[in-house]
Short mmCIF file of C-alpha atoms and ligand atoms in Angstrom, two decimals:
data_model
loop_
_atom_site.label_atom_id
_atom_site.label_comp_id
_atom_site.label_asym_id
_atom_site.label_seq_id
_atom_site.Cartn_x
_atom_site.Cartn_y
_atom_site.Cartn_z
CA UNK A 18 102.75 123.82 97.03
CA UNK A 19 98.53 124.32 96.17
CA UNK A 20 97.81 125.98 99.40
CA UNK A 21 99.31 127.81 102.59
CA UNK A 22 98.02 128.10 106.09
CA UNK A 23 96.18 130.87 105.07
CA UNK A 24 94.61 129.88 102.49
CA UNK A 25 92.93 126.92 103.93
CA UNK A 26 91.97 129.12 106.51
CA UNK A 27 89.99 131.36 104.19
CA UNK A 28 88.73 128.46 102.18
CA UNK A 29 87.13 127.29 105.65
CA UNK A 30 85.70 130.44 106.28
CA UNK A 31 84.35 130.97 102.53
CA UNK A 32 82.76 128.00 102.83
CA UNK A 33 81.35 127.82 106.41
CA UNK A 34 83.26 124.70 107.13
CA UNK A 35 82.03 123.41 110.63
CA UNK A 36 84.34 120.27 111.42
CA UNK A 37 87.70 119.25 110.18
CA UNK A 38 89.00 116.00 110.34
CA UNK A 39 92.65 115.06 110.76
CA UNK A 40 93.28 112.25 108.91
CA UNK A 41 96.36 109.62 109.01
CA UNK A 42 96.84 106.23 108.34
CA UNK A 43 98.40 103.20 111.11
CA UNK A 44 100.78 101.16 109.57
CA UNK A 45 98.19 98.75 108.24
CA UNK A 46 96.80 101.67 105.69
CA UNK A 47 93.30 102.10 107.89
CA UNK A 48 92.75 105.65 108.19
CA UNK A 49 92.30 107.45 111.37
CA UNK A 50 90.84 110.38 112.18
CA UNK A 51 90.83 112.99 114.72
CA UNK A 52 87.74 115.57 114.37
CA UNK A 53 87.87 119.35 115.30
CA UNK A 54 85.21 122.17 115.22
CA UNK A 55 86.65 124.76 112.95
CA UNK A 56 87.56 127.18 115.81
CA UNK A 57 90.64 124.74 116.11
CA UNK A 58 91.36 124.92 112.51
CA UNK A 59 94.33 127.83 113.17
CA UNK A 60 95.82 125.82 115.95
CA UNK A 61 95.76 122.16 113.84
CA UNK A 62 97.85 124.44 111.11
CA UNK A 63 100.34 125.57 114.00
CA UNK A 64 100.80 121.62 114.53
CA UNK A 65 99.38 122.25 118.19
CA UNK A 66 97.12 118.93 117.95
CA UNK A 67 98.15 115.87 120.19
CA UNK A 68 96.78 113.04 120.28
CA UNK A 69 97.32 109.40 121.86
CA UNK A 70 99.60 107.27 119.95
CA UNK A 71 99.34 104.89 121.91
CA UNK A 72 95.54 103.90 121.17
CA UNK A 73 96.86 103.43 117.92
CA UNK A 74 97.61 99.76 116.35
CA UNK A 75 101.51 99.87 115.34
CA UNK A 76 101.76 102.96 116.76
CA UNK A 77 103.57 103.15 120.13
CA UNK A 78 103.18 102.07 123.61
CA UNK A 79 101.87 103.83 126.77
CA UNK A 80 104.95 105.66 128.14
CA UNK A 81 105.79 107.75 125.18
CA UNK A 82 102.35 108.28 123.99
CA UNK A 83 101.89 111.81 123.12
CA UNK A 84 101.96 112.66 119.83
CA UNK A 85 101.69 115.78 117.15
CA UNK A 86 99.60 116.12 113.91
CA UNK A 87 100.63 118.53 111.51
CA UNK A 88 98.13 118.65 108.69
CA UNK A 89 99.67 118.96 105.07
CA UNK A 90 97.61 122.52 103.68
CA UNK A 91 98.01 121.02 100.24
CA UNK A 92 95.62 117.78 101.03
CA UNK A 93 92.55 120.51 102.44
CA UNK A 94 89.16 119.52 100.80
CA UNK A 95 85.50 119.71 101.71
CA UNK A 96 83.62 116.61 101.61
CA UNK A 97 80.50 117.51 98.75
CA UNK A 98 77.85 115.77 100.94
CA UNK A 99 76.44 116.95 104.10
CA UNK A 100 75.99 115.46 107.22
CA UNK A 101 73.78 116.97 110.91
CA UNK A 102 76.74 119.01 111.32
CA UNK A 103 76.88 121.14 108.77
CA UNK A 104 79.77 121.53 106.15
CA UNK A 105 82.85 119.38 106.90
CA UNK A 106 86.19 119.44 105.58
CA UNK A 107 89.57 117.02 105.92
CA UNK A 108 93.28 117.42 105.94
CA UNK A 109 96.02 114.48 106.02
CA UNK A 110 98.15 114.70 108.47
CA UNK A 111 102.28 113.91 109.28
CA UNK A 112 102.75 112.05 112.38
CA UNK A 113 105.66 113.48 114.86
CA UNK A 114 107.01 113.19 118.31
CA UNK A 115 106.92 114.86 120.86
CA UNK A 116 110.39 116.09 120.80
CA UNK A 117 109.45 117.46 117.23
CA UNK A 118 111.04 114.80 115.27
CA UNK A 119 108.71 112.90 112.77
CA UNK A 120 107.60 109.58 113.83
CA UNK A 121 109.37 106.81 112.26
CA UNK A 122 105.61 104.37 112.16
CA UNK A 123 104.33 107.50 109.94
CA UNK A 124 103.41 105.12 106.98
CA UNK A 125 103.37 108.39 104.85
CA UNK A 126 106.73 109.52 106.15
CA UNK A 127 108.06 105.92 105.48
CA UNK A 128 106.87 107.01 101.91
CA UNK A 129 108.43 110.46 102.09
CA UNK A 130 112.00 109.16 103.73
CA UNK A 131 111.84 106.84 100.02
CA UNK A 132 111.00 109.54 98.09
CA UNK A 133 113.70 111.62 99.40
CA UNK A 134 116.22 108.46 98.12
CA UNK A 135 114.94 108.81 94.48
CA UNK A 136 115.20 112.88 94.24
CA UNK A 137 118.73 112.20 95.68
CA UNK A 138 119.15 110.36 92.23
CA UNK A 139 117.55 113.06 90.17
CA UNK A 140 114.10 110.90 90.13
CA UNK A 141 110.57 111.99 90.72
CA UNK A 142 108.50 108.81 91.01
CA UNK A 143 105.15 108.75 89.30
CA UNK A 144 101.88 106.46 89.92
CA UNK A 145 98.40 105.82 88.57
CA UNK A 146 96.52 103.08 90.56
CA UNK A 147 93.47 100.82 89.49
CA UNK A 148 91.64 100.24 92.10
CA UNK A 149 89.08 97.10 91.93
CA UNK A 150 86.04 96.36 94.67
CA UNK A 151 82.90 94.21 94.63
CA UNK A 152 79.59 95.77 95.99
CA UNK A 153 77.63 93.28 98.16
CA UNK A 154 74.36 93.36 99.61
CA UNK A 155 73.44 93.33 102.87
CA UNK A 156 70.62 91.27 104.25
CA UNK A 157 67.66 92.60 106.57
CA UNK A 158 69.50 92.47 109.28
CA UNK A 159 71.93 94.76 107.95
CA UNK A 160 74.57 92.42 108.11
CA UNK A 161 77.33 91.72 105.59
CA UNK A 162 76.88 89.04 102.19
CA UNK A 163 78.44 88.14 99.11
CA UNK A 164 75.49 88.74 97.45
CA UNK A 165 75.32 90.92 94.44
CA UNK A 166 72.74 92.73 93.29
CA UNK A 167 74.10 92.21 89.69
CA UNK A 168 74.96 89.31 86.57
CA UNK A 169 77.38 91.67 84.54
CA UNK A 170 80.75 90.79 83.58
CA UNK A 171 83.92 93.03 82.09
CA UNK A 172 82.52 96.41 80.60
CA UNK A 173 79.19 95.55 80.54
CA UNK A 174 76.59 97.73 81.22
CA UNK A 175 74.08 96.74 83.43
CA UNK A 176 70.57 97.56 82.78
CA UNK A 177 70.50 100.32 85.58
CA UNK A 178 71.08 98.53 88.71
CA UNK A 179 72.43 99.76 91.97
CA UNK A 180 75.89 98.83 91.63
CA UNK A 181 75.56 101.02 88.63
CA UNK A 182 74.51 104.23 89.85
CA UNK A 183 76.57 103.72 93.08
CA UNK A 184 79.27 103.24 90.91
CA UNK A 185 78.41 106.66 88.69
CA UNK A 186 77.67 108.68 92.76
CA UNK A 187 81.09 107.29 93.15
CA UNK A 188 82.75 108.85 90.27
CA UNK A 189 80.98 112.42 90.49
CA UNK A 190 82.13 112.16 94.77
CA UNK A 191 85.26 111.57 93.54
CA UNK A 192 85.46 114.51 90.42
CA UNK A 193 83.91 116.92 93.25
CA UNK A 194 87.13 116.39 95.61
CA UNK A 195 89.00 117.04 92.90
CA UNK A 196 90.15 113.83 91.17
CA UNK A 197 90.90 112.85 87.64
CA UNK A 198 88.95 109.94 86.76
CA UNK A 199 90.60 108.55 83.49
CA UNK A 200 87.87 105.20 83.46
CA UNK A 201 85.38 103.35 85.47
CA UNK A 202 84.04 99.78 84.41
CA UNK A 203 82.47 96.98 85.40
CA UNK A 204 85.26 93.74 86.57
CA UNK A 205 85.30 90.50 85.37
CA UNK A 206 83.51 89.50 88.34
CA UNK A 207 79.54 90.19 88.96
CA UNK A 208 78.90 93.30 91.60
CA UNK A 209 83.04 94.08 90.83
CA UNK A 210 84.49 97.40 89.78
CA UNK A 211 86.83 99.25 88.95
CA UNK A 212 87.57 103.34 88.92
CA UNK A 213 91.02 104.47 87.59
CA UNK A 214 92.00 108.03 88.64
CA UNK A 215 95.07 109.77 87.05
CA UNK A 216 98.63 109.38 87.96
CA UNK A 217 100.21 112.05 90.29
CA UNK A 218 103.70 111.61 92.03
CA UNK A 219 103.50 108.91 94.65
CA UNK A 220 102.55 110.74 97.53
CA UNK A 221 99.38 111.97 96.33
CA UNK A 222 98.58 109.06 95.05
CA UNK A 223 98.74 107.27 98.38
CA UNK A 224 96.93 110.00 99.67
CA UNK A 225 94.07 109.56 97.01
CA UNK A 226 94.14 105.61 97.94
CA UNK A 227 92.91 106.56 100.95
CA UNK A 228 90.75 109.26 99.92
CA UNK A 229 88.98 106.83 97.47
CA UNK A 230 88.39 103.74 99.47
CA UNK A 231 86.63 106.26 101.84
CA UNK A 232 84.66 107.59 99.32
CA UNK A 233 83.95 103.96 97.88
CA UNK A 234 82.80 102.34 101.25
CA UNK A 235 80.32 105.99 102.15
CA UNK A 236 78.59 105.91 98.63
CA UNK A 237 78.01 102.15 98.66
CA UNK A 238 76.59 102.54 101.58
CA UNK A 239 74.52 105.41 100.64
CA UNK A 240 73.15 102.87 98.43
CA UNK A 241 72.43 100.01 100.39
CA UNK A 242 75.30 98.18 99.37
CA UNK A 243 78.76 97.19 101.27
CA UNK A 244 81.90 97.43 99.03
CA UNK A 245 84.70 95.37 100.31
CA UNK A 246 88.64 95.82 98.77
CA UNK A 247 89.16 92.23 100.18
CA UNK A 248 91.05 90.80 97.85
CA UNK A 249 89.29 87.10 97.23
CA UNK A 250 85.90 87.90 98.67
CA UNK A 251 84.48 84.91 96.62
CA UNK A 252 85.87 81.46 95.25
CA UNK A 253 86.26 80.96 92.02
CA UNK A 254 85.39 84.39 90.87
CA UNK A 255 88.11 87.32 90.00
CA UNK A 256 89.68 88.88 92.92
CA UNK A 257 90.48 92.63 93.68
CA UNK A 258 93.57 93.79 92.53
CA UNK A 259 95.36 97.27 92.34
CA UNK A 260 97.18 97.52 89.89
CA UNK A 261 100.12 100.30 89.81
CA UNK A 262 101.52 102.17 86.99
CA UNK A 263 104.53 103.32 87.88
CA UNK A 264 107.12 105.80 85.71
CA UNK A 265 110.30 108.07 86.95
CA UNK A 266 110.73 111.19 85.55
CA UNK A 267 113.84 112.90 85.01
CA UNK A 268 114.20 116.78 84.58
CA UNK A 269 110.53 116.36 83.77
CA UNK A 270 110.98 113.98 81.24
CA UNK A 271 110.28 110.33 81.25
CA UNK A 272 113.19 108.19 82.42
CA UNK A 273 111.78 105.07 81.36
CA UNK A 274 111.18 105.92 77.60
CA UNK A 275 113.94 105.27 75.03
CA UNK A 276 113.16 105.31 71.56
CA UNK A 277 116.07 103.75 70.55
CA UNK A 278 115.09 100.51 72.58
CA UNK A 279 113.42 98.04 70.39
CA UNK A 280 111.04 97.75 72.92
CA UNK A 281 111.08 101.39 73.59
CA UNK A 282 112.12 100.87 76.95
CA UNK A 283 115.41 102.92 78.92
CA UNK A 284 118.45 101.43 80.67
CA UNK A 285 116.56 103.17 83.57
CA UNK A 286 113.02 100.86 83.07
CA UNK A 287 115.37 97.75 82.74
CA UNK A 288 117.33 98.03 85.60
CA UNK A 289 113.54 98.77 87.96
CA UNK A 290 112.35 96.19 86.74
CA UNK A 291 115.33 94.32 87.55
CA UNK A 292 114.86 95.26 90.91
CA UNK A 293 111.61 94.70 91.33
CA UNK A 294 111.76 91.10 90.29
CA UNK A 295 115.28 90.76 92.82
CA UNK A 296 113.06 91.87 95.42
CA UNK A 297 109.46 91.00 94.32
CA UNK A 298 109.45 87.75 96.93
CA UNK A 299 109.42 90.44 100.19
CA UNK A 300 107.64 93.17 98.71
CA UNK A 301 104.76 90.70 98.60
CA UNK A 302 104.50 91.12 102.12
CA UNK A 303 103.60 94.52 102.59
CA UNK A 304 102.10 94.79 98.88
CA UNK A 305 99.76 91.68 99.78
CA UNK A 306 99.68 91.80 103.21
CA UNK A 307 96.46 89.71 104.51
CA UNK A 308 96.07 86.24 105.01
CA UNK A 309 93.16 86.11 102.34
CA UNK A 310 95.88 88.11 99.52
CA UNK A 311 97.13 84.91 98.81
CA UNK A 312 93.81 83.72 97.83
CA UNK A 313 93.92 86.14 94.83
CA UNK A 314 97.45 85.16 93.47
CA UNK A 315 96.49 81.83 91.99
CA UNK A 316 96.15 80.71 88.61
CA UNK A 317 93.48 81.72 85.87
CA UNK A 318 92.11 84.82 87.24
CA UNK A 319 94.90 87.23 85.81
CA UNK A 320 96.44 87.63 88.43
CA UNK A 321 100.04 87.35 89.31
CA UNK A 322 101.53 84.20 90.28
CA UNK A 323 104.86 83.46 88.78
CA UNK A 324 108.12 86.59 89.15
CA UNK A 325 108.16 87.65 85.55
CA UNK A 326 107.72 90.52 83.03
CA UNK A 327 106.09 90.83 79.64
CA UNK A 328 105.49 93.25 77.55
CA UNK A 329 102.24 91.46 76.10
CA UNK A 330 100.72 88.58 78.28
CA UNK A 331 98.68 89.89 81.59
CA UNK A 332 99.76 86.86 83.95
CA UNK A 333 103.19 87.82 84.42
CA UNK A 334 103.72 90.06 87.58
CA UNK A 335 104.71 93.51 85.81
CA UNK A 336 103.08 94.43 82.15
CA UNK A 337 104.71 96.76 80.13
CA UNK A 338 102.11 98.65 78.77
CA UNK A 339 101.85 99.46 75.30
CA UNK A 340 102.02 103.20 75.14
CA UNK A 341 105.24 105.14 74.95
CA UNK A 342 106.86 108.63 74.89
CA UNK A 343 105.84 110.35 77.86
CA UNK A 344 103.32 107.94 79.23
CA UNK A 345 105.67 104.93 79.26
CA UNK A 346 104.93 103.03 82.63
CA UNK A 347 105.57 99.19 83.56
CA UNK A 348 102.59 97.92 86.02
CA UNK A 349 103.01 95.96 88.69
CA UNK A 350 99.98 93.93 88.78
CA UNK A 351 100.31 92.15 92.82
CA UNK A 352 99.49 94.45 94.97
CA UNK A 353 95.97 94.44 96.41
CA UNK A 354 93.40 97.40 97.67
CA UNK A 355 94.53 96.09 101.49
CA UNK A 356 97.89 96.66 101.32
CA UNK A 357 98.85 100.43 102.66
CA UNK A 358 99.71 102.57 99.98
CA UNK A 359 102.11 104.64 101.46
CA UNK A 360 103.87 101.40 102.31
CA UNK A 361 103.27 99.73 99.05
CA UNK A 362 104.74 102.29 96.75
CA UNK A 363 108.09 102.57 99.43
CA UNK A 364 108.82 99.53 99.20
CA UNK A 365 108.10 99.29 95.09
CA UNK A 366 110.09 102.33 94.83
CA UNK A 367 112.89 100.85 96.79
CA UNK A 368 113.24 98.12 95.06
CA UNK A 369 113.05 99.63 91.74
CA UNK A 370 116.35 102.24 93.14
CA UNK A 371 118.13 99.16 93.83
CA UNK A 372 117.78 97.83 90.52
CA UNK A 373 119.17 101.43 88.82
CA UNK A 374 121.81 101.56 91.72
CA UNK A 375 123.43 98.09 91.41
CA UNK A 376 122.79 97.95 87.65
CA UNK A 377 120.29 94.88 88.19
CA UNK A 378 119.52 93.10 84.55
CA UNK A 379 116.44 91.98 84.31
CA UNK A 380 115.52 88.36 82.62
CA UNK A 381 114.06 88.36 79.51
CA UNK A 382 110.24 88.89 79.07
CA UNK A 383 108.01 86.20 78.79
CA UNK A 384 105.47 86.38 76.26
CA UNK A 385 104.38 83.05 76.45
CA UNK A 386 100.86 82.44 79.06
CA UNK A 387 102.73 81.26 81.48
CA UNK A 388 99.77 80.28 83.41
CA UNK A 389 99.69 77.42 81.07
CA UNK A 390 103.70 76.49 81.77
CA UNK A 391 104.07 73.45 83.76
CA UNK A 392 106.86 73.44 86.29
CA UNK A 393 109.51 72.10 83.96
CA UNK A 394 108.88 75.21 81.48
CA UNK A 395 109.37 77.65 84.04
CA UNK A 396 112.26 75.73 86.15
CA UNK A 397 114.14 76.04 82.26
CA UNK A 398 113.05 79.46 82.28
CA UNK A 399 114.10 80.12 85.92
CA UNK A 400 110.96 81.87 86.56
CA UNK A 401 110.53 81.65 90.43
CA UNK A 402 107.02 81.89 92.07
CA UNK A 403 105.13 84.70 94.30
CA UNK A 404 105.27 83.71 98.17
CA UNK A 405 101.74 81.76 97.68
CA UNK A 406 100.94 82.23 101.77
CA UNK A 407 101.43 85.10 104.10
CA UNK A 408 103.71 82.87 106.22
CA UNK A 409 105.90 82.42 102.69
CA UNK A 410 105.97 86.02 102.42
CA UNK A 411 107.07 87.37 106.09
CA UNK A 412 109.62 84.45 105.75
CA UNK A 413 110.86 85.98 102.68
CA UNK A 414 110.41 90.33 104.20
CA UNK A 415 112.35 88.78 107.11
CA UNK A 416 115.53 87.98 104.79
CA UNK A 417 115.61 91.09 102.15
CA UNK A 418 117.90 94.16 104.20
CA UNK A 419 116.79 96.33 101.01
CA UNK A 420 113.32 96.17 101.85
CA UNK A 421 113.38 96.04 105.77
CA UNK A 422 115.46 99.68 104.80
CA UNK A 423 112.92 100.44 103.26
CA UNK A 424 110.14 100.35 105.84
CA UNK A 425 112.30 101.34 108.58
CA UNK A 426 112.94 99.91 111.79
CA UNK A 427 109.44 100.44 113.50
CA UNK A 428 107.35 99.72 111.01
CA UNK A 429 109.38 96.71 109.92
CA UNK A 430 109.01 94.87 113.65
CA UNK A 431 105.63 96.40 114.19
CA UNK A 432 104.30 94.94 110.81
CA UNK A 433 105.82 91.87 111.28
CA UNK A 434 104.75 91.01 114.80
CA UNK A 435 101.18 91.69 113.89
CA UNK A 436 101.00 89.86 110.67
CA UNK A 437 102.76 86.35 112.45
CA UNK A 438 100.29 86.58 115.26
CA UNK A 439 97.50 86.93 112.10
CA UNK A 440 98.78 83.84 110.55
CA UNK A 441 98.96 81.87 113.57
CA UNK A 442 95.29 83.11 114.47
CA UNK A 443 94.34 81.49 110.97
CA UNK A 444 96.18 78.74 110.71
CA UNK A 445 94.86 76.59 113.56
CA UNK A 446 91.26 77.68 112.42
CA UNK A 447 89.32 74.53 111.03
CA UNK A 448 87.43 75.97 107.92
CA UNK A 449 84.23 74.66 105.72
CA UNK A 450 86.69 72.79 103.40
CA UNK A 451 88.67 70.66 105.33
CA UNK A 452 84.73 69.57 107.20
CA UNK A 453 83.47 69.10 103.48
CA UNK A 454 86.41 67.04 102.78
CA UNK A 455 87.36 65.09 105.64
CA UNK A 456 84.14 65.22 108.24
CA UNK A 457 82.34 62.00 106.52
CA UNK A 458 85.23 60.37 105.05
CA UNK A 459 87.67 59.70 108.27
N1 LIG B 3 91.02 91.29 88.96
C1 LIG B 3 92.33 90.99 88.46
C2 LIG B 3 93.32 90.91 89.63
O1 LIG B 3 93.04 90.25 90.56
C3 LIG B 3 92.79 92.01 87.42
C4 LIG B 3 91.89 92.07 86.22
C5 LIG B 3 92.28 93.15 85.26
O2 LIG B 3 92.22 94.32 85.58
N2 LIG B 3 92.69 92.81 84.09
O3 LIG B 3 94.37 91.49 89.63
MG1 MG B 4 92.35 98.35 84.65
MG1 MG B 5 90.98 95.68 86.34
MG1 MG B 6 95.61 97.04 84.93
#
């Protein structure tokens, strides 16, 4: 525990904090937020703040609408810029009912409940995203492009152009509220980023997800510039990925080191990644959860397509990277900046405890490119493919009991009633290609 009630209190005070926001995510992963002057600060800690959950997508309906906040002390900081009304201040909030129980749509209790499963095993579960994001332009209007301002490509550095110096506001935002920032680079793609902050158990590290993109999207804009975490913003360019490293820790030592391995990898790492390849198919779901996701996971832009592990090659969908001892991780390389965090990492984490519970083997790694395998190669290999449409995926969530656990009755039929009635929005939409193909020729 960083702070208690009191000290947040006297932080607020210390700093003539004006307005607090209450922050919490719906089961998508957009944040909401309710604002208070700081006079209501003491009665937010006593968990006295109700709001409408019903006015809130996934949430609940009408009747049974009133709902509690109760802001998490430990998650208190004070934004570094200023706005008209004077110093301002957030906290992250747990969702409950009225009855004092704690919601069950909570994304970040979802996360908690999941958490609770791996300390029950002796496991602390660690993670260290990589968050990626283009920076358009936007015209006179003010409305949205996917222009960039910039030419660069993968760690270059750009003569001093906006994206640059956004990118740099971003990074000292970020160090001000307290974060770790282990690298920031230019992506493959021009106008695309990427700022890696240090691992911290799961739970802050949703909670920094969140923190970030907010962060990302205000400084862009302070700039001129929109940033966008859609995942295939432009074809034939990289998308945005987000990467996760994720470790266990036992006893505070790492569970998934064994120097004995020749690979240096435990009976622990083995049997996660086990289960995270058993269950990779439903996962995709909530780890790539819009209709444009699927966009990303194609061939030739390194990212995933194919259920495999490597310890070398980047197309696979989990990389082992190469350092061990106490910083021995596997990445998971699918999920994208729109999935929710809270959600992603449950159902990762899940997976990965069903592996280590049921003594799941994994295959062998692949070291091969296997985006050069034709479908032969892999049948031989029995390397089986990512869901490669939204549909694919819900079909797949719909079928695995581990991961509908793992999300929890509410969120499960919530999520998946939204996300059909998104694909069947899409999928009687008539788009630019099928005109550009068919218009003239039929
Ligand atoms: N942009 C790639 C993706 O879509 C990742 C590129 C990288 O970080 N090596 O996941
Ligand atoms: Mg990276
Ligand atoms: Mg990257
Ligand atoms: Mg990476």
């Amino acid at each position: 525990k960083k702070y208690s009630k009191e000290d947040v209190l006297k932080l607020a005070n210390e700093y003539g904090v004006e307005y607090v926001h209450l922050q919490f995510s719906d089961i998508f992963g957009v944040m909401k937020n309710v604002s208070i002057p700081v006079e209501e600060l003491n009665k937010a800690l006593n968990n006295e703040i109700m709001f409408d959950g019903s006015s809130i997508d996934g949430f609940v309906r009408i009747e049974e609408s009133d709902m509690y906040l109760r802001p998490d002390p430990d998650t208190f900081v004070i934004f570094p810029w200023r706005t008209n009304s004077g110093v301002e201040a957030r906290l992250i909030c747990d969702i409950y009912n009225y009855d004092g129980t704690p919601f069950e749509g909570d994304p970040r209790y979802v996360l908690k409940r999941n958490l609770e499963e791996a300390k029950k095993l002796g496991y602390q579960f660690n993670v260290g995203p990589e968050c990626e994001f283009y920076l358009f332009l936007t015209d006179e209007k003010g409305n949205l492009t996917t222009i960039t301002q910039d030419d660069a490509s993968y760690f270059d550095m750009a003569p001093v152009d906006l994206g640059e110096s956004a990118r740099k506001e971003m990074v000292s935002t970020l160090k001000q509220l307290g974060f770790q920032i282990e690298a920031s680079h230019h992506e493959v793609g021009p106008g695309q980023h990427e700022i890696d902050f240090k691992y911290d158990d799961a739970l802050t590290t949703a909670d920094n997800v969140m923190t970030f993109k907010m962060v990302v999207r205000i400084i862009a804009q302070k700039h001129g510039l929109h940033a966008t975490f859609m995942p295939k913003p432009v074809f034939g360019i990289a998308g945005s990925g987000m990467h996760m490293n994720m470790s266990l820790t036992k006893d505070g030592k790492n569970a998934f080191y064994d120097p004995s391995d020749p690979i240096g990898l435990s009976k622990v790492c083995y049997n996660y990644i086990g289960g995270i390849i058993k269950h990779a198919k439903a996962m995709t779901a909530i780890t790539n959860p819009i209709v444009n996701s699927y966009k990303r996971l194609v061939s030739g832009y390194e990212a995933p397509v194919n259920i495999a592990w490597s310890a070398r090659n980047r197309s696979p969908l989990i990389r082992i990277p190469a350092k061990r001892g106490e910083s021995t991780r596997i990445e998971l390389r699918s999920p994208d900046p729109t999935s929710n965090p809270y959600l992603a990492l449950a159902v990762a984490l899940a997976a990965g405890l069903d592996g280590i519970k049921n003594n799941i083997t994994p295959p062998p790694p692949v070291n091969a490119n296997i985006y050069h395998m034709n479908k032969e190669e892999l049948e031989n290999l029995g390397i089986e493919r990512l869901p490669g449409s939204l549909e694919e995926a819900l079909n797949e969530l719909e079928k695995d009991e581990v991961i509908k656990e793992a999300l929890g009755d509410h969120v499960y039929t919530k999520f998946l009633e939204a996300k059909r009635a998104e694909w069947d929005e899409y999928k009687i939409y008539v788009t630019q290609w099928e005109l550009d193909q068919y218009l003239s020729k039929f």
